[in-house]
Structure formats: structure tokens, C-alpha cells
Coordinates of N, CA and C in Angstrom, one line a residue:
X1 N 132.0 80.1 123.3 CA 131.9 80.0 121.8 C 130.7 79.2 121.3
X2 N 130.4 78.2 122.1 CA 129.1 77.4 121.7 C 127.9 78.3 121.9
X3 N 127.9 79.1 123.0 CA 126.8 80.0 123.2 C 126.6 81.0 122.1
X4 N 127.8 81.6 121.7 CA 127.8 82.6 120.7 C 127.3 82.0 119.3
X5 N 127.8 80.8 119.1 CA 127.4 80.2 117.8 C 125.9 79.9 117.8
X6 N 125.4 79.4 118.9 CA 124.0 79.1 119.0 C 123.1 80.3 118.9
X7 N 123.6 81.5 119.4 CA 122.8 82.7 119.4 C 123.3 83.7 118.4
X8 N 124.0 83.3 117.4 CA 124.5 84.3 116.4 C 123.4 84.9 115.6
X9 N 122.3 84.3 115.5 CA 121.2 84.9 114.8 C 120.2 85.7 115.7
X10 N 120.6 85.8 117.0 CA 119.7 86.5 117.9 C 119.6 88.0 117.6
X11 N 118.4 88.6 117.8 CA 118.2 90.0 117.6 C 118.0 90.8 118.9
X12 N 118.4 90.2 120.0 CA 118.1 90.8 121.3 C 118.9 92.1 121.5
X13 N 120.1 92.2 120.8 CA 120.9 93.4 120.9 C 120.7 94.3 119.7
X14 N 119.6 94.1 119.0 CA 119.4 94.9 117.7 C 119.0 96.3 118.0
X15 N 118.2 96.5 119.1 CA 117.7 97.9 119.3 C 118.8 98.9 119.7
X16 N 119.8 98.5 120.5 CA 120.9 99.4 120.8 C 121.6 99.8 119.5
X17 N 121.8 98.8 118.6 CA 122.5 99.1 117.4 C 121.7 100.1 116.5
X18 N 120.4 99.9 116.5 CA 119.6 100.9 115.7 C 119.6 102.3 116.3
X19 N 119.6 102.3 117.6 CA 119.6 103.7 118.3 C 121.0 104.3 117.9
X20 N 122.1 103.6 118.0 CA 123.4 104.1 117.7 C 123.4 104.6 116.2
X21 N 122.8 103.8 115.3 CA 122.8 104.1 113.9 C 122.0 105.4 113.6
X22 N 120.8 105.5 114.3 CA 120.0 106.7 114.1 C 120.7 108.0 114.6
X23 N 121.3 107.9 115.8 CA 122.0 109.1 116.3 C 123.3 109.4 115.4
X24 N 123.9 108.3 115.0 CA 125.1 108.5 114.2 C 124.8 109.1 112.8
X25 N 123.6 108.7 112.2 CA 123.2 109.3 111.0 C 122.9 110.7 111.2
X26 N 122.2 111.0 112.3 CA 121.8 112.4 112.5 C 123.0 113.3 112.7
X27 N 124.0 112.8 113.5 CA 125.2 113.6 113.7 C 126.0 113.7 112.5
X28 N 126.1 112.7 111.6 CA 126.8 112.8 110.4 C 126.2 113.8 109.5
X29 N 124.8 113.7 109.3 CA 124.1 114.7 108.5 C 124.3 116.1 109.0
X30 N 124.2 116.3 110.4 CA 124.4 117.6 110.9 C 125.8 118.1 110.7
X31 N 126.8 117.3 110.8 CA 128.2 117.7 110.6 C 128.4 118.1 109.2
X32 N 127.8 117.4 108.2 CA 127.9 117.8 106.8 C 127.2 119.2 106.6
X33 N 126.0 119.3 107.2 CA 125.3 120.6 107.0 C 126.1 121.8 107.6
X34 N 126.7 121.6 108.8 CA 127.5 122.6 109.4 C 128.7 123.0 108.6
X35 N 129.4 121.9 108.0 CA 130.6 122.2 107.2 C 130.2 123.0 106.0
X36 N 129.1 122.5 105.3 CA 128.8 123.2 104.1 C 128.3 124.6 104.3
X37 N 127.5 124.8 105.4 CA 127.0 126.2 105.7 C 128.1 127.1 106.1
X38 N 129.2 126.6 106.7 CA 130.3 127.4 107.2 C 131.1 128.0 106.0
X39 N 131.1 127.2 104.9 CA 131.9 127.6 103.7 C 131.1 128.0 102.5
X40 N 129.8 128.1 102.7 CA 128.9 128.2 101.5 C 129.1 129.6 100.8
X41 N 129.2 130.6 101.6 CA 129.4 132.0 101.0 C 130.7 132.1 100.2
X42 N 131.7 131.3 100.6 CA 133.0 131.4 100.0 C 133.2 130.6 98.7
X43 N 132.1 129.8 98.4 CA 132.2 128.9 97.3 C 131.5 129.5 96.0
X44 N 132.1 129.2 94.9 CA 131.5 129.6 93.6 C 130.3 128.8 93.3
X45 N 129.4 129.3 92.5 CA 128.2 128.5 92.1 C 128.5 127.1 91.6
X46 N 129.6 127.0 90.7 CA 130.0 125.7 90.2 C 130.4 124.8 91.3
X47 N 131.2 125.3 92.2 CA 131.7 124.5 93.3 C 130.5 124.0 94.2
X48 N 129.6 124.9 94.4 CA 128.4 124.6 95.2 C 127.7 123.4 94.6
X49 N 127.5 123.5 93.3 CA 126.7 122.5 92.6 C 127.4 121.1 92.6
X50 N 128.8 121.2 92.4 CA 129.5 119.9 92.5 C 129.5 119.3 93.9
X51 N 129.5 120.2 94.9 CA 129.5 119.7 96.3 C 128.2 119.1 96.6
X52 N 127.1 119.7 96.1 CA 125.7 119.1 96.3 C 125.6 117.7 95.6
X53 N 126.1 117.6 94.4 CA 126.1 116.3 93.7 C 127.0 115.3 94.4
X54 N 128.1 115.7 94.9 CA 129.1 114.8 95.6 C 128.5 114.3 96.9
X55 N 127.7 115.1 97.6 CA 127.2 114.6 98.9 C 126.2 113.5 98.6
X56 N 125.3 113.7 97.6 CA 124.3 112.6 97.3 C 125.1 111.4 96.8
X57 N 126.1 111.5 96.0 CA 126.8 110.3 95.4 C 127.6 109.6 96.5
X58 N 128.2 110.4 97.4 CA 129.1 109.8 98.4 C 128.3 109.0 99.4
X59 N 127.1 109.5 99.8 CA 126.3 108.7 100.8 C 125.9 107.4 100.2
X60 N 125.4 107.4 99.0 CA 124.9 106.2 98.3 C 126.1 105.3 98.0
X61 N 127.2 105.8 97.7 CA 128.4 105.0 97.4 C 128.9 104.3 98.7
X62 N 128.9 105.1 99.8 CA 129.2 104.5 101.1 C 128.2 103.4 101.5
X63 N 126.9 103.6 101.2 CA 126.0 102.5 101.4 C 126.2 101.3 100.6
X64 N 126.6 101.5 99.3 CA 126.9 100.3 98.5 C 128.1 99.6 98.9
X65 N 129.1 100.3 99.4 CA 130.4 99.6 99.8 C 130.2 98.8 101.2
X66 N 129.3 99.3 102.0 CA 129.1 98.6 103.3 C 127.9 97.7 103.3
X67 N 127.3 97.4 102.2 CA 126.1 96.6 102.1 C 126.3 95.2 102.6
X68 N 127.4 94.6 102.2 CA 127.7 93.2 102.6 C 128.2 93.1 104.0
X69 N 129.1 94.0 104.4 CA 129.7 93.8 105.7 C 128.8 94.3 106.8
X70 N 128.0 95.3 106.6 CA 127.1 95.9 107.7 C 125.9 96.5 107.0
X71 N 124.9 95.6 106.8 CA 123.7 96.1 106.0 C 123.0 97.3 106.7
X72 N 123.0 97.3 108.1 CA 122.3 98.4 108.8 C 123.0 99.7 108.5
X73 N 124.3 99.8 108.5 CA 125.0 101.0 108.2 C 124.7 101.4 106.7
X74 N 124.6 100.5 105.8 CA 124.3 100.7 104.4 C 122.9 101.4 104.3
X75 N 121.9 100.8 105.1 CA 120.6 101.4 105.1 C 120.6 102.8 105.6
X76 N 121.3 103.1 106.7 CA 121.4 104.5 107.2 C 122.1 105.4 106.1
X77 N 123.1 105.0 105.5 CA 123.8 105.8 104.5 C 122.9 106.1 103.3
X78 N 122.2 105.1 102.8 CA 121.3 105.3 101.7 C 120.2 106.2 102.1
X79 N 119.7 106.2 103.3 CA 118.7 107.1 103.7 C 119.2 108.5 103.7
X80 N 120.5 108.7 104.2 CA 121.1 110.0 104.2 C 121.3 110.5 102.8
X81 N 121.6 109.6 101.8 CA 121.7 110.0 100.5 C 120.4 110.5 99.9
X82 N 119.3 109.8 100.2 CA 118.0 110.3 99.7 C 117.6 111.6 100.3
X83 N 117.9 111.8 101.6 CA 117.6 113.1 102.2 C 118.5 114.2 101.6
X84 N 119.8 113.9 101.3 CA 120.6 114.8 100.7 C 120.2 115.2 99.3
X85 N 119.5 114.3 98.6 CA 118.9 114.6 97.3 C 117.9 115.7 97.4
X86 N 117.0 115.7 98.4 CA 116.1 116.8 98.6 C 116.8 118.1 98.8
X87 N 117.8 118.1 99.7 CA 118.6 119.3 100.0 C 119.3 119.8 98.7
X88 N 119.8 118.8 97.9 CA 120.5 119.2 96.7 C 119.5 119.8 95.7
X89 N 118.3 119.3 95.6 CA 117.3 119.9 94.7 C 117.0 121.4 95.0
X90 N 116.7 121.6 96.2 CA 116.4 123.0 96.6 C 117.6 123.9 96.7
X91 N 118.8 123.4 97.0 CA 120.0 124.2 97.0 C 120.4 124.5 95.5
X92 N 120.1 123.6 94.6 CA 120.4 123.9 93.2 C 119.5 125.1 92.7
X93 N 118.2 125.1 93.1 CA 117.4 126.2 92.8 C 117.9 127.5 93.4
X94 N 118.5 127.4 94.6 CA 119.0 128.6 95.2 C 120.3 129.1 94.6
X95 N 121.1 128.1 94.2 CA 122.4 128.4 93.5 C 122.2 129.2 92.3
X96 N 121.3 128.7 91.4 CA 121.1 129.3 90.1 C 119.9 130.2 90.0
X97 N 119.4 130.6 91.2 CA 118.3 131.6 91.3 C 117.1 131.2 90.4
X98 N 116.7 129.9 90.5 CA 115.6 129.4 89.7 C 114.3 129.8 90.3
X99 N 113.5 130.6 89.6 CA 112.1 131.0 90.1 C 111.1 130.0 89.4
X100 N 111.0 128.9 90.0 CA 110.1 127.8 89.4 C 109.0 127.5 90.3
X101 N 108.2 126.5 89.8 CA 107.0 126.0 90.5 C 107.6 125.2 91.7
X102 N 107.5 125.7 92.9 CA 108.3 125.1 94.0 C 107.8 123.7 94.4
X103 N 106.5 123.3 94.2 CA 106.2 121.9 94.5 C 106.9 120.9 93.6
X104 N 107.4 121.4 92.4 CA 108.1 120.5 91.6 C 109.4 119.9 92.2
X105 N 109.9 120.7 93.1 CA 111.1 120.2 93.9 C 110.7 119.0 94.8
X106 N 109.5 119.1 95.4 CA 109.0 118.0 96.2 C 108.7 116.8 95.3
X107 N 108.2 117.1 94.1 CA 107.9 116.0 93.1 C 109.2 115.3 92.7
X108 N 110.3 116.0 92.4 CA 111.5 115.4 92.1 C 112.1 114.6 93.2
X109 N 112.0 115.2 94.4 CA 112.5 114.5 95.6 C 111.7 113.2 95.8
X110 N 110.4 113.3 95.7 CA 109.5 112.1 95.8 C 109.9 111.0 94.8
X111 N 110.1 111.5 93.6 CA 110.5 110.5 92.5 C 111.8 109.8 92.8
X112 N 112.8 110.6 93.3 CA 114.1 110.0 93.7 C 113.9 109.0 94.8
X113 N 113.1 109.3 95.9 CA 112.9 108.4 96.9 C 112.2 107.1 96.4
X114 N 111.2 107.3 95.5 CA 110.5 106.1 95.0 C 111.4 105.3 94.2
X115 N 112.3 105.9 93.4 CA 113.3 105.1 92.6 C 114.2 104.3 93.5
X116 N 114.7 105.0 94.6 CA 115.6 104.4 95.6 C 114.9 103.2 96.3
X117 N 113.6 103.4 96.6 CA 112.8 102.3 97.2 C 112.7 101.1 96.2
X118 N 112.4 101.4 95.0 CA 112.3 100.3 94.0 C 113.6 99.6 93.8
X119 N 114.7 100.3 93.9 CA 116.0 99.6 93.7 C 116.5 98.9 95.0
X120 N 116.3 99.6 96.1 CA 116.9 99.0 97.4 C 116.0 98.2 98.2
X121 N 114.7 98.4 98.0 CA 113.7 97.6 98.8 C 113.8 97.8 100.3
X122 N 114.2 99.0 100.7 CA 114.5 99.3 102.2 C 113.4 100.2 102.7
X123 N 113.2 100.1 104.0 CA 112.0 100.8 104.6 C 112.3 102.3 104.8
X124 N 113.5 102.8 105.0 CA 113.7 104.3 105.0 C 113.2 105.0 103.7
X125 N 113.6 104.3 102.6 CA 113.1 104.9 101.3 C 111.6 104.9 101.1
X126 N 111.0 103.8 101.6 CA 109.6 103.7 101.6 C 108.9 104.8 102.5
X127 N 109.5 105.0 103.7 CA 109.0 106.0 104.6 C 109.1 107.4 104.0
X128 N 110.3 107.7 103.4 CA 110.4 109.0 102.7 C 109.4 109.2 101.6
X129 N 109.2 108.1 100.8 CA 108.2 108.2 99.7 C 106.8 108.5 100.3
X130 N 106.5 107.7 101.4 CA 105.1 107.9 102.0 C 104.9 109.3 102.6
X131 N 106.0 110.0 102.9 CA 105.9 111.3 103.5 C 105.9 112.4 102.4
X132 N 106.8 112.2 101.4 CA 107.1 113.2 100.4 C 106.0 113.3 99.4
X133 N 105.4 112.2 99.0 CA 104.3 112.3 98.0 C 103.1 113.1 98.5
X134 N 102.6 112.8 99.7 CA 101.6 113.7 100.2 C 102.0 115.2 100.4
X135 N 103.3 115.4 100.8 CA 103.8 116.8 100.9 C 103.7 117.5 99.5
X136 N 104.1 116.7 98.5 CA 104.0 117.3 97.1 C 102.6 117.6 96.7
X137 N 101.6 116.7 97.0 CA 100.2 117.0 96.7 C 99.7 118.2 97.5
X138 N 100.1 118.3 98.7 CA 99.7 119.5 99.5 C 100.2 120.8 98.9
X139 N 101.5 120.7 98.5 CA 102.1 121.9 97.8 C 101.4 122.3 96.6
X140 N 101.0 121.3 95.7 CA 100.3 121.6 94.5 C 98.9 122.2 94.8
X141 N 98.3 121.7 95.9 CA 97.0 122.2 96.2 C 97.0 123.7 96.6
X142 N 98.0 124.0 97.5 CA 98.1 125.4 98.0 C 98.5 126.4 96.9
X143 N 99.3 125.9 95.9 CA 99.7 126.8 94.8 C 98.5 126.9 93.9
X144 N 97.7 125.8 93.6 CA 96.5 125.9 92.8 C 95.5 126.8 93.4
X145 N 95.3 126.8 94.7 CA 94.3 127.6 95.4 C 94.8 129.1 95.3
X146 N 96.0 129.3 95.6 CA 96.6 130.7 95.5 C 95.8 131.7 96.4
X147 N 95.6 132.9 95.8 CA 94.9 133.9 96.6 C 93.4 133.6 96.7
X148 N 92.9 132.6 96.0 CA 91.5 132.3 96.2 C 91.3 131.4 97.4
X149 N 92.4 131.0 98.0 CA 92.2 130.1 99.1 C 91.5 130.7 100.3
X150 N 90.5 130.0 100.8 CA 89.8 130.4 102.0 C 89.5 129.1 102.8
X151 N 89.1 129.2 104.1 CA 89.2 128.1 105.0 C 88.4 126.9 104.5
X152 N 87.2 127.1 103.8 CA 86.5 125.9 103.4 C 87.3 125.0 102.5
X153 N 88.1 125.6 101.7 CA 89.0 124.8 100.8 C 90.2 124.2 101.6
X154 N 90.4 124.7 102.8 CA 91.4 124.1 103.6 C 91.1 122.7 104.1
X155 N 89.8 122.4 104.0 CA 89.4 121.1 104.4 C 89.9 120.0 103.5
X156 N 90.3 120.3 102.3 CA 90.8 119.3 101.4 C 92.1 118.7 101.9
X157 N 93.2 119.5 102.2 CA 94.4 118.9 102.7 C 94.2 118.4 104.1
X158 N 93.3 119.0 104.9 CA 93.1 118.6 106.3 C 92.5 117.2 106.3
X159 N 91.4 117.1 105.6 CA 90.7 115.7 105.5 C 91.6 114.7 104.8
X160 N 92.4 115.1 103.8 CA 93.3 114.2 103.1 C 94.3 113.7 104.1
X161 N 94.9 114.6 104.9 CA 95.9 114.2 105.8 C 95.4 113.2 106.8
X162 N 94.2 113.5 107.3 CA 93.6 112.6 108.4 C 93.3 111.2 107.8
X163 N 92.7 111.2 106.6 CA 92.4 109.9 106.0 C 93.7 109.1 105.7
X164 N 94.7 109.8 105.2 CA 96.0 109.1 104.9 C 96.6 108.6 106.1
X165 N 96.6 109.4 107.2 CA 97.2 109.0 108.5 C 96.5 107.7 109.0
X166 N 95.1 107.8 108.8 CA 94.3 106.6 109.3 C 94.6 105.4 108.4
X167 N 94.9 105.6 107.1 CA 95.2 104.5 106.3 C 96.6 103.9 106.7
X168 N 97.5 104.7 106.9 CA 98.9 104.3 107.3 C 98.8 103.5 108.7
X169 N 97.9 104.0 109.6 CA 97.8 103.5 110.9 C 97.2 102.1 110.9
X170 N 96.4 101.8 109.9 CA 95.8 100.5 109.8 C 96.5 99.6 108.8
X171 N 97.8 99.9 108.5 CA 98.5 99.1 107.5 C 98.8 97.7 107.9
X172 N 99.1 97.5 109.2 CA 99.4 96.2 109.7 C 98.2 95.3 109.8
X173 N 98.2 94.2 109.2 CA 97.1 93.3 109.3 C 97.5 92.0 110.0
X174 N 96.6 91.6 111.0 CA 96.9 90.4 111.8 C 97.8 90.8 112.9
X175 N 98.3 89.8 113.6 CA 99.2 90.0 114.8 C 100.6 90.6 114.4
X176 N 101.1 90.1 113.3 CA 102.4 90.5 112.9 C 102.4 91.0 111.4
X177 N 103.2 92.0 111.1 CA 103.3 92.5 109.8 C 104.8 92.7 109.4
X178 N 105.0 92.9 108.2 CA 106.4 93.1 107.8 C 106.9 94.5 108.2
X179 N 108.2 94.7 108.0 CA 108.8 95.9 108.5 C 108.2 97.2 107.8
X180 N 107.9 97.1 106.5 CA 107.4 98.2 105.8 C 106.0 98.6 106.4
X181 N 105.2 97.7 106.6 CA 103.8 98.0 107.2 C 103.9 98.5 108.6
X182 N 104.9 98.0 109.4 CA 105.1 98.6 110.7 C 105.5 100.0 110.7
X183 N 106.4 100.3 109.7 CA 106.9 101.7 109.6 C 105.7 102.6 109.2
X184 N 104.8 102.2 108.3 CA 103.6 102.9 108.0 C 102.7 103.1 109.2
X185 N 102.6 102.1 110.0 CA 101.8 102.2 111.2 C 102.4 103.3 112.1
X186 N 103.7 103.3 112.3 CA 104.3 104.4 113.1 C 104.1 105.8 112.5
X187 N 104.3 105.9 111.2 CA 104.0 107.2 110.6 C 102.6 107.6 110.8
X188 N 101.7 106.7 110.5 CA 100.3 107.0 110.7 C 99.9 107.4 112.1
X189 N 100.5 106.6 113.1 CA 100.2 106.9 114.5 C 100.7 108.3 114.9
X190 N 101.9 108.6 114.5 CA 102.4 110.0 114.8 C 101.6 111.1 114.1
X191 N 101.2 110.9 112.9 CA 100.5 111.9 112.1 C 99.1 112.0 112.5
X192 N 98.5 110.9 113.1 CA 97.1 110.9 113.3 C 96.7 112.0 114.3
X193 N 97.5 112.2 115.3 CA 97.2 113.2 116.4 C 97.1 114.6 115.8
X194 N 98.1 115.2 115.2 CA 98.0 116.5 114.7 C 96.9 116.6 113.6
X195 N 96.8 115.5 112.7 CA 95.8 115.6 111.7 C 94.4 115.6 112.3
X196 N 94.2 114.8 113.4 CA 92.9 114.8 114.0 C 92.6 116.1 114.7
X197 N 93.6 116.7 115.3 CA 93.3 118.0 116.0 C 93.0 119.1 114.9
X198 N 93.7 119.0 113.8 CA 93.5 120.0 112.7 C 92.1 119.8 112.2
X199 N 91.7 118.6 112.0 CA 90.3 118.3 111.5 C 89.3 118.8 112.5
X200 N 89.5 118.6 113.8 CA 88.5 119.0 114.8 C 88.4 120.5 114.8
X201 N 89.5 121.2 114.8 CA 89.5 122.7 114.9 C 89.1 123.4 113.6
X202 N 89.2 122.6 112.5 CA 88.8 123.2 111.2 C 87.3 123.7 111.2
X203 N 86.5 123.1 112.0 CA 85.1 123.5 112.0 C 84.9 124.8 112.7
X204 N 85.9 125.3 113.5 CA 85.8 126.6 114.1 C 85.9 127.7 113.1
X205 N 86.3 127.3 111.8 CA 86.4 128.3 110.8 C 85.1 128.7 110.1
X206 N 84.1 128.0 110.5 CA 82.7 128.4 110.0 C 82.2 129.7 110.6
X207 N 81.6 130.6 109.9 CA 81.4 130.5 108.4 C 82.7 130.9 107.7
X208 N 82.9 130.4 106.5 CA 84.2 130.7 105.8 C 84.5 132.2 105.6
X209 N 85.7 132.6 106.0 CA 86.1 133.9 105.8 C 87.0 134.0 104.5
X210 N 86.6 134.5 103.5 CA 87.3 134.5 102.2 C 88.4 135.6 102.3
X211 N 89.6 135.1 101.8 CA 90.7 136.1 101.6 C 90.6 136.8 100.3
X212 N 89.7 136.3 99.4 CA 89.5 136.9 98.1 C 88.1 136.7 97.7
X213 N 87.6 137.7 96.9 CA 86.2 137.5 96.4 C 86.1 136.5 95.3
X214 N 87.2 136.0 94.8 CA 87.1 135.0 93.7 C 87.0 133.6 94.4
X215 N 85.9 132.9 94.0 CA 85.7 131.6 94.6 C 86.5 130.6 93.8
X216 N 86.7 129.4 94.4 CA 87.4 128.3 93.7 C 86.5 127.6 92.8
X217 N 87.0 127.2 91.6 CA 86.1 126.5 90.7 C 85.7 125.2 91.2
X218 N 84.6 124.7 90.6 CA 84.1 123.4 91.1 C 85.1 122.3 90.5
X219 N 85.6 122.5 89.4 CA 86.5 121.5 88.8 C 87.8 121.3 89.7
X220 N 88.3 122.5 90.2 CA 89.5 122.4 91.1 C 89.1 121.7 92.4
X221 N 87.9 122.0 92.9 CA 87.5 121.4 94.1 C 87.4 119.9 93.9
X222 N 86.8 119.5 92.8 CA 86.7 118.1 92.5 C 88.1 117.4 92.4
X223 N 89.0 118.0 91.7 CA 90.4 117.5 91.7 C 91.0 117.4 93.1
X224 N 90.8 118.4 93.9 CA 91.3 118.4 95.2 C 90.7 117.2 96.0

């Protein structure tokens, strides 16, 4: 008892708990997806929409209820709720056959993750925001380029991805950094390899092969 009391604040067993939480969250999310997909065709549009809203609400509600007793489980459930928000946004478009500007779905998802990050101050929400906002910008660029897109304009998202990954990778300053900066470092380190390879091989596209005779405007290139 004296040993347990003296080491009650130890974090030496923290990594097995996080591994269990990660796999548990993945299994829970996969189970929900399998359940929904198995009954999707038999549900009416109204029931589908209610189910989508309920999934987002239930995950966040579960996170709120477990926040004091087990903060790590609350973090995992809130992360699932934010992920379910993105699925809900795109499933809503599918339910009601919305033919809209598809990057707007990524924008709404990014906004939801940013709001969750501002309210919860947790690293999974920050990580989702750091991934979703660039994904939205990439989507806007590809839609704006449209049929005028040719490889030379492909350098805009390629160079942007590489520079952003490099920025994330250098987020930790000094020997130690907070959890948020360490998460950015891991995201940047993982993304740096494919971004660097894409940047290197993009030069093989010279000379540019246009898919359309219409060139991209200088103003659009400047915005990109």
C-alpha cells in the first residue's frame, strides 16, 4: 500500500493503457459502422438522419460522463464523436442527395473539430484540425483548378503539403515540448516522407502536359 501510494502518480503503465484505448476506439468505431451499414438500406431517410445525429451526440455525451472518472476514455470518446461528425456530414449529403460543393463538407468538419478543440483543449481534436484544414484547402484548390488543371499547377498542393509537414515536424522546441506540439511532430514526421517523395517526383512532369487548352489565371495561381 505504501508503494502504491508513493507511485500513484507514476506514468510507467500509461502506454499499455493508451494502446488499449486506441484499439478499443477503433473496434468501437468499426462496430458502429458495421451495424449501421448492415441496416442502412432498410432505414428511411428520416431514421438515417436521426441515427447520424445520435451517433455524434452519444459519443460526446459518453465522453462528458466519463471525463472525471477516466479522462483517457473521455478523450477517446470525444475523438470518436468528432470523427463521427465528418461521417455524419457526408452521410447527410448522401441521404438527401445533395449535389453541393464537396469541399464544403471538409470545411464543416474542420470547423467542428476546431470548435471541439477550443472547448475541450485535447490533442485528438487538435490533430484532426491540423489534418482536416489542409485537406479542405486541397479540395478547394482541385475544384478551382477543374479541367484547367495540369501538372505545373499540381506543384501548389505538393509544395504546400511538404512545407506544412516540415512546419509540423519542427513544432517541438527545445528538449521537451507539450503534448500538442509532440502530436504535430508525429503528424509532420509521418507526412514528410510521402510529401517529400511527391515533391521529388513532381519534377518528372516537366514539360507540363495540359489536360485542357485553357490555362489557369494568374490571380488563381497567386491565391494558390
